[in-house]
Short mmCIF file of C-alpha atoms and ligand atoms in Angstrom, two decimals:
data_model
loop_
_atom_site.label_atom_id
_atom_site.label_comp_id
_atom_site.label_asym_id
_atom_site.label_seq_id
_atom_site.Cartn_x
_atom_site.Cartn_y
_atom_site.Cartn_z
CA MET A 1 214.09 -38.24 132.83
CA GLU A 2 213.18 -37.83 129.13
CA THR A 3 209.50 -37.87 130.01
CA LEU A 4 209.84 -35.16 132.65
CA LYS A 5 208.50 -31.83 131.50
CA PRO A 6 209.41 -28.38 132.78
CA ILE A 7 206.43 -26.70 134.43
CA LEU A 8 206.32 -23.12 135.61
CA PHE A 9 205.05 -22.75 139.15
CA SER A 10 201.54 -21.42 138.69
CA ASP A 11 202.32 -18.22 140.59
CA CYS A 12 205.31 -17.49 138.32
CA ILE A 13 203.71 -15.80 135.36
CA PRO A 14 205.47 -14.64 132.19
CA VAL A 15 204.59 -11.26 130.65
CA LYS A 16 205.78 -10.33 127.18
CA GLY A 17 206.94 -6.83 126.28
CA VAL A 18 207.85 -5.50 122.89
CA ASN A 19 211.60 -6.21 123.36
CA ARG A 20 211.89 -8.52 126.32
CA SER A 21 209.75 -10.36 128.82
CA ILE A 22 209.66 -10.89 132.54
CA ILE A 23 208.52 -13.75 134.74
CA CYS A 24 206.65 -12.36 137.72
CA ASP A 25 207.22 -14.44 140.82
CA THR A 26 204.03 -13.29 142.50
CA GLN A 27 204.67 -15.32 145.65
CA ASN A 28 208.02 -13.72 146.45
CA ASN A 29 207.50 -10.18 145.06
CA LYS A 30 210.27 -10.66 142.47
CA TYR A 31 210.56 -10.54 138.72
CA TYR A 32 213.16 -11.90 136.32
CA PHE A 33 214.02 -10.72 132.84
CA ILE A 34 213.89 -13.32 130.10
CA PRO A 35 214.28 -12.96 126.33
CA ASN A 36 211.12 -13.00 124.24
CA GLY A 37 212.41 -16.22 122.66
CA LEU A 38 212.12 -17.99 126.00
CA TYR A 39 208.67 -16.48 126.58
CA ASP A 40 207.56 -17.96 123.24
CA ILE A 41 209.01 -21.37 124.14
CA LEU A 42 207.19 -21.37 127.48
CA LYS A 43 203.91 -20.49 125.81
CA THR A 44 204.18 -22.62 122.66
CA TYR A 45 205.72 -25.76 124.16
CA TYR A 46 203.99 -25.80 127.52
CA GLY A 47 203.78 -29.40 128.70
CA GLU A 48 206.53 -30.71 126.36
CA THR A 49 209.95 -32.11 127.27
CA ILE A 50 213.12 -30.09 126.77
CA ASP A 51 214.22 -32.66 124.16
CA PHE A 52 211.01 -32.06 122.25
CA VAL A 53 211.66 -28.30 122.25
CA LYS A 54 215.21 -28.83 121.02
CA LYS A 55 214.02 -31.04 118.18
CA GLU A 56 211.47 -28.42 117.17
CA PHE A 57 214.44 -26.12 116.56
CA ASN A 58 216.28 -28.87 114.63
CA ASN A 59 218.77 -29.17 117.51
CA GLU A 60 220.45 -25.96 116.31
CA TYR A 61 219.98 -24.13 119.64
CA ASP A 62 220.44 -26.95 122.18
CA GLU A 63 222.97 -25.02 124.23
CA ILE A 64 220.83 -21.90 124.48
CA ILE A 65 217.72 -23.92 125.33
CA ASP A 66 219.65 -25.75 128.07
CA GLU A 67 220.84 -22.40 129.44
CA TYR A 68 217.26 -21.12 129.48
CA PHE A 69 215.99 -24.03 131.57
CA VAL A 70 219.02 -24.06 133.88
CA PHE A 71 218.28 -20.39 134.57
CA LEU A 72 214.60 -21.08 135.29
CA SER A 73 215.53 -23.95 137.61
CA SER A 74 218.16 -21.92 139.42
CA LYS A 75 215.58 -19.23 140.19
CA LYS A 76 213.07 -21.88 141.32
CA LEU A 77 210.57 -20.77 138.70
CA ILE A 78 210.03 -24.26 137.29
CA PHE A 79 209.85 -27.84 138.45
CA PHE A 80 209.77 -31.09 136.48
CA ASN A 81 206.95 -33.60 136.33
CA SER A 82 205.67 -36.06 133.75
CA SER A 83 202.00 -34.96 134.11
CA PRO A 84 201.69 -31.19 133.53
CA ASP A 85 197.88 -31.49 133.37
CA LEU A 86 197.89 -32.14 137.11
CA PHE A 87 199.07 -28.56 137.64
CA PRO A 88 196.42 -26.13 136.36
CA LYS A 89 197.19 -22.48 135.65
CA ILE A 90 196.38 -19.99 138.38
CA ASN A 91 192.97 -18.34 138.11
CA LEU A 92 193.52 -14.64 137.36
CA LYS A 93 189.92 -13.55 137.92
CA TRP A 94 189.85 -10.69 140.43
CA ASN A 95 186.90 -9.75 142.58
CA SER A 96 186.21 -8.23 145.95
CA PRO A 97 183.15 -8.11 148.20
CA SER A 98 184.01 -4.45 148.97
CA LEU A 99 182.36 -1.59 147.09
CA VAL A 100 185.58 0.30 147.80
CA THR A 101 188.85 -1.42 148.68
CA ASN A 102 191.10 1.57 149.31
CA MET A 103 190.90 5.23 150.22
CA ILE A 104 193.15 8.27 150.31
CA ILE A 105 192.39 11.17 152.64
CA ASP A 106 194.46 14.34 152.34
CA TYR A 107 194.87 16.76 155.21
CA ASP A 108 196.02 20.35 154.94
CA ASP A 109 194.21 23.14 156.81
CA ILE A 110 190.73 21.64 156.97
CA GLN A 111 189.86 18.97 159.54
CA HIS A 112 187.63 16.25 158.13
CA ASP A 113 184.99 14.48 160.22
CA PHE A 114 187.07 11.31 160.45
CA GLU A 115 184.57 9.47 162.64
CA ASP A 116 181.83 9.91 160.06
CA ILE A 117 184.19 8.96 157.21
CA ILE A 118 185.23 5.76 158.98
CA GLN A 119 181.58 4.82 159.53
CA GLN A 120 180.89 5.36 155.83
CA LEU A 121 183.98 3.37 154.86
CA GLU A 122 182.79 0.55 157.07
CA ASP A 123 179.50 0.47 155.14
CA LEU A 124 181.50 0.27 151.89
CA LYS A 125 183.67 -2.53 153.37
CA CYS A 126 186.92 -0.65 152.78
CA SER A 127 190.08 -2.19 154.28
CA TYR A 128 192.99 0.04 153.22
CA ILE A 129 193.43 3.74 154.03
CA GLN A 130 196.20 6.19 153.32
CA LEU A 131 196.25 9.49 155.20
CA ARG A 132 198.52 12.21 153.79
CA PHE A 133 199.35 15.31 155.74
CA PHE A 134 200.83 18.25 153.84
CA LYS A 135 201.33 20.29 157.01
CA LYS A 136 202.91 19.33 160.31
CA THR A 137 200.70 17.47 162.74
CA ASN A 138 201.32 15.86 166.10
CA LEU A 139 201.46 12.22 167.06
CA ASN A 140 198.55 12.60 169.51
CA PHE A 141 196.33 13.57 166.60
CA ILE A 142 197.50 10.47 164.70
CA SER A 143 196.82 8.29 167.76
CA ASN A 144 193.33 9.76 168.06
CA LEU A 145 192.56 8.92 164.44
CA ILE A 146 193.59 5.31 165.01
CA GLN A 147 191.54 5.23 168.19
CA ILE A 148 188.48 6.19 166.15
CA VAL A 149 189.11 3.23 163.83
CA ASN A 150 189.55 0.97 166.88
CA ASP A 151 186.43 2.28 168.61
CA LYS A 152 184.33 1.68 165.51
CA LYS A 153 185.77 -1.85 165.30
CA ALA A 154 186.22 -1.02 161.63
CA ARG A 155 187.42 -3.66 159.21
CA VAL A 156 190.33 -1.43 158.15
CA ILE A 157 193.38 -3.67 158.25
CA SER A 158 196.01 -1.30 156.93
CA ILE A 159 196.62 2.41 157.46
CA ASP A 160 199.49 4.34 155.91
CA PHE A 161 200.45 7.73 157.28
CA ILE A 162 202.45 10.13 155.14
CA LEU A 163 203.70 12.97 157.31
CA PRO A 164 206.09 15.91 156.95
CA TYR A 165 209.33 15.69 158.90
CA ASP A 166 209.15 17.20 162.35
CA ASP A 167 212.22 17.16 164.59
CA SER A 168 209.98 16.96 167.61
CA PHE A 169 209.05 13.36 166.65
CA SER A 170 211.41 11.02 168.44
CA LYS A 171 212.18 7.58 167.06
CA LYS A 172 211.01 6.16 170.40
CA GLU A 173 207.59 7.82 170.08
CA LEU A 174 207.22 6.65 166.50
CA ASP A 175 208.16 3.09 167.50
CA GLU A 176 205.63 3.20 170.32
CA LEU A 177 202.93 4.36 167.93
CA LEU A 178 203.73 1.47 165.58
CA ASN A 179 203.95 -1.04 168.42
CA GLU A 180 200.64 -0.02 169.92
CA ASN A 181 198.79 0.06 166.61
CA PRO A 182 199.15 -3.06 164.51
CA ARG A 183 196.79 -1.58 161.89
CA ILE A 184 199.53 0.84 160.82
CA HIS A 185 201.16 -0.55 157.72
CA ALA A 186 203.68 2.28 157.37
CA ILE A 187 204.62 5.71 158.59
CA ILE A 188 206.44 7.55 155.83
CA ILE A 189 208.06 10.82 156.82
CA PHE A 190 208.94 13.12 153.95
CA ASN A 191 211.24 16.14 153.75
CA ALA A 192 213.57 14.30 156.15
CA PRO A 193 217.25 15.35 156.39
CA LYS A 194 218.31 11.85 155.30
CA GLU A 195 216.81 8.67 153.85
CA LYS A 196 216.37 5.83 156.31
CA SER A 197 214.12 2.77 156.42
CA TYR A 198 213.47 0.46 159.34
CA ASP A 199 212.33 -3.14 159.19
CA ALA A 200 208.68 -3.97 159.71
CA ILE A 201 207.74 -4.41 163.35
CA TRP A 202 205.44 -7.30 162.46
CA LYS A 203 205.47 -9.41 159.34
CA LYS A 204 204.76 -6.92 156.53
CA MET A 205 203.30 -4.31 158.94
CA GLY A 206 204.72 -1.46 160.98
CA TYR A 207 207.28 0.05 158.59
CA LEU A 208 208.97 3.35 159.35
CA MET A 209 210.60 5.27 156.51
CA PHE A 210 212.24 8.66 156.24
CA VAL A 211 212.54 10.10 152.73
CA LYS A 212 214.23 13.30 151.62
CA LYS A 213 211.64 14.08 148.97
CA ASN A 214 209.28 16.88 149.88
CA ILE A 215 205.55 16.44 149.29
CA ILE A 216 203.83 19.78 149.49
CA ASN A 217 200.63 18.83 147.67
CA GLU A 218 198.91 16.12 145.64
CA LYS A 219 200.91 17.04 142.51
CA HIS A 220 203.82 15.04 143.92
CA CYS A 221 201.83 11.84 143.45
CA GLY A 222 201.84 9.55 140.42
CA ILE A 223 205.56 8.78 140.05
CA LEU A 224 206.19 5.41 138.46
CA ASN A 225 209.47 3.61 138.78
CA THR A 226 210.79 0.22 139.88
CA GLU A 227 210.37 1.14 143.56
CA TYR A 228 206.63 1.07 143.01
CA PHE A 229 206.49 -2.32 141.30
CA TYR A 230 204.65 -5.03 143.23
CA SER A 231 204.86 -8.55 141.91
CA ASN A 232 201.97 -10.03 143.83
CA ILE A 233 198.93 -11.97 142.75
CA LYS A 234 196.46 -9.34 143.94
CA LEU A 235 197.86 -6.59 141.72
CA PHE A 236 198.64 -9.00 138.88
CA SER A 237 195.10 -10.39 138.75
CA GLU A 238 193.42 -7.01 139.31
CA SER A 239 195.46 -5.55 136.45
CA GLN A 240 193.99 -8.07 133.97
CA GLN A 241 190.58 -6.36 133.98
CA HIS A 242 190.93 -3.20 136.03
CA ASN A 243 192.90 -0.03 136.53
CA THR A 244 195.75 -0.56 138.98
CA CYS A 245 195.41 2.85 140.58
CA LEU A 246 191.75 3.78 140.56
CA ASN A 247 189.78 0.56 140.67
CA ARG A 248 187.54 0.60 143.76
CA LYS A 249 189.37 3.64 145.11
CA ILE A 250 187.74 6.69 146.66
CA SER A 251 189.48 9.82 147.93
CA ILE A 252 188.86 12.97 149.88
CA ASP A 253 191.11 15.83 148.91
CA LYS A 254 192.46 18.49 151.26
CA ASN A 255 189.30 20.60 150.73
CA GLY A 256 186.89 17.76 151.48
CA ASN A 257 186.03 17.06 147.84
CA ILE A 258 185.24 13.44 147.03
CA LYS A 259 187.22 12.28 144.02
CA ASN A 260 188.65 9.19 142.35
CA CYS A 261 192.05 10.38 143.51
CA PRO A 262 192.97 13.72 145.11
CA SER A 263 195.00 14.65 142.01
CA MET A 264 192.05 14.36 139.64
CA PRO A 265 190.06 17.45 138.74
CA GLN A 266 186.50 16.10 138.92
CA SER A 267 184.77 16.39 142.29
CA PHE A 268 181.68 14.33 143.04
CA GLY A 269 180.61 16.58 145.91
CA ASN A 270 182.01 17.70 149.23
CA VAL A 271 182.06 15.22 152.07
CA LYS A 272 180.20 17.75 154.22
CA GLU A 273 177.12 17.46 152.00
CA THR A 274 177.59 14.29 149.94
CA THR A 275 178.01 10.74 151.20
CA LEU A 276 180.70 8.49 149.77
CA LEU A 277 177.97 6.17 148.51
CA GLU A 278 176.23 9.03 146.66
CA ALA A 279 179.55 9.95 145.03
CA LEU A 280 180.11 6.32 144.04
CA GLU A 281 176.71 6.22 142.38
CA HIS A 282 177.51 9.20 140.14
CA LYS A 283 177.58 8.04 136.51
CA ASP A 284 181.18 9.19 136.00
CA PHE A 285 182.70 7.86 139.20
CA LYS A 286 183.66 4.44 137.86
CA LYS A 287 184.68 5.50 134.37
CA TYR A 288 188.40 4.80 134.95
CA TRP A 289 187.99 1.62 136.95
CA ASN A 290 188.29 -0.73 133.99
CA ILE A 291 191.02 1.00 131.97
CA THR A 292 193.74 -1.65 131.96
CA LYS A 293 197.42 -1.28 131.17
CA ASP A 294 196.78 -3.44 128.11
CA GLN A 295 194.74 -0.51 126.74
CA ILE A 296 197.10 2.32 127.65
CA ASP A 297 199.42 3.77 125.06
CA VAL A 298 203.03 2.53 125.49
CA CYS A 299 202.19 0.58 128.68
CA LYS A 300 200.47 -2.03 126.51
CA ASP A 301 203.92 -2.84 125.04
CA CYS A 302 205.69 -2.83 128.40
CA GLU A 303 206.83 -5.99 130.17
CA PHE A 304 206.12 -4.38 133.58
CA ARG A 305 202.46 -3.68 132.88
CA HIS A 306 201.03 -6.19 135.38
CA ILE A 307 203.30 -5.25 138.29
CA CYS A 308 203.24 -1.48 137.74
CA THR A 309 200.53 0.74 139.17
CA ASP A 310 198.94 3.35 136.97
CA CYS A 311 198.21 7.06 137.09
CA ARG A 312 195.23 8.54 135.25
CA ALA A 313 195.58 11.94 136.92
CA TYR A 314 198.78 13.03 135.15
CA LYS A 315 199.11 11.77 131.58
CA GLU A 316 201.43 12.60 128.69
CA ASN A 317 198.37 13.78 126.80
CA SER A 318 195.97 15.37 129.27
CA GLU A 319 193.04 14.99 126.85
CA ASP A 320 193.49 11.29 126.21
CA ASP A 321 192.24 8.89 128.90
CA TYR A 322 194.45 6.17 127.38
CA SER A 323 197.68 8.15 127.36
CA LYS A 324 200.84 6.92 129.13
CA PRO A 325 201.37 8.15 132.73
CA LEU A 326 203.31 11.41 132.61
CA LYS A 327 205.67 10.53 135.46
CA CYS A 328 207.06 7.34 133.99
CA GLY A 329 210.52 7.63 132.42
CA TYR A 330 210.64 4.08 131.04
CA SER A 331 210.55 3.16 127.37
CA PRO A 332 209.71 -0.47 126.59
CA TYR A 333 211.11 0.18 123.09
CA THR A 334 214.65 0.96 124.31
CA ASN A 335 214.40 -0.65 127.78
CA GLU A 336 215.93 2.48 129.25
CA TRP A 337 214.85 4.55 132.24
CA LYS A 338 215.32 8.29 131.89
CA GLU A 339 214.33 11.25 134.04
CA TRP A 340 210.70 11.90 133.07
CA SER A 341 210.58 15.57 134.02
CA THR A 342 213.28 16.70 131.57
CA ASN A 343 211.90 14.80 128.58
CA PRO A 344 211.18 17.52 125.98
CA LEU A 345 208.08 15.63 124.79
CA LYS A 346 206.52 15.92 128.25
CA GLN A 347 207.01 19.65 128.74
CA LYS A 348 203.59 20.60 127.36
CA ALA A 349 201.84 18.29 129.85
CA ILE A 350 204.11 19.46 132.69
CA GLU A 351 203.06 23.03 131.96
CA TYR A 352 199.40 22.03 131.64
CA TYR A 353 199.43 20.44 135.10
CA GLY A 354 201.46 23.33 136.56
CA MET A 355 204.33 21.07 137.61
CA GLN A 356 207.25 23.19 136.46
CA ASP A 357 208.64 23.18 140.01
CA LEU A 358 208.95 19.37 139.85
CA VAL A 359 211.32 19.48 136.85
CA LYS A 360 214.81 18.33 137.83
CA ARG A 361 217.48 20.81 136.86
CA ASP A 362 221.23 20.33 136.76
CA ASP A 363 221.95 23.81 138.07
S1 SF4 B 401 205.55 2.21 130.47
FE1 SF4 B 401 203.66 1.99 131.64
S2 SF4 B 401 203.69 -0.12 132.46
FE2 SF4 B 401 205.80 0.40 131.79
S3 SF4 B 401 206.83 1.15 133.62
FE3 SF4 B 401 205.96 2.95 132.56
S4 SF4 B 401 203.91 3.27 133.46
FE4 SF4 B 401 204.61 1.19 134.04
#
């Protein structure tokens, strides 16, 4: 037993913040808080026995060290083996054969040529699409859009629909839509009278969610909180070298303008005259793709930085590409979450982006 050494499962990856650390269980979409002292032990004494670690601390902290490893075992984050070299670390290099991996298309009054867009997306090898509707639509229209994807035999494997609440939608019709279309990852209905979520119809696909929040335009995007954390190896590895919101993303805003994200000001041409590939080849299109959380002010000190997505559209300092996302209320220095919109230090940016109506008020 003395020769057995604690080994972290390779998909359980510790991340150090300024005050505390987390271990990201990227297999099970979970994370666990640990003190920075334990993070340092895991890094410094990797491949050593627990007795060795205790001796390194002159046996003054044996009880605490035992507690640490009991905790890690109880959460199934470690196992014991005498040959740690047999268990290499996970490779965190991220790559994709797709020129674009994900797309957002916003709908308001203008109808986009969806058939043409899907053909272009197919050429770019894009697999994930999100369609946001700011105005009411009908389920036949949604079905027709999916039919276009089916007819093209496109490689799109996941479509999210974000739709305004409409009391003419019955749960039965929505279920039928999900049942008949396994490419739908989720239908999220906003401005609903009450919050309600239903289980996925298939494993990790076919979610139906009703949320009370109203989404009247793209300014409602970019909120960062624990609900948007994803502890998975794709995001974790992508975040090492790339931006977790904009990397390999392309968007069409409600007016047909091709952008990095619909919330960003720069347009690379209108989809009526410019192809997605032409927009991608513009010298500025990829300028945010490699801004990592390790480079962003405040985020670089945050323990959540590899499971949190980013937002470069709305920043605390609109002129600084490396400024913290405006709509995050977390401080890694105090480990507290606070309402972002009422933070006095954010008011200038809120005004700049014209988001005064998003500020939460007590009255
Ligand atoms: S500080 Fe940055 S990394 Fe941390 S939760 Fe906020 S946005 Fe995410």
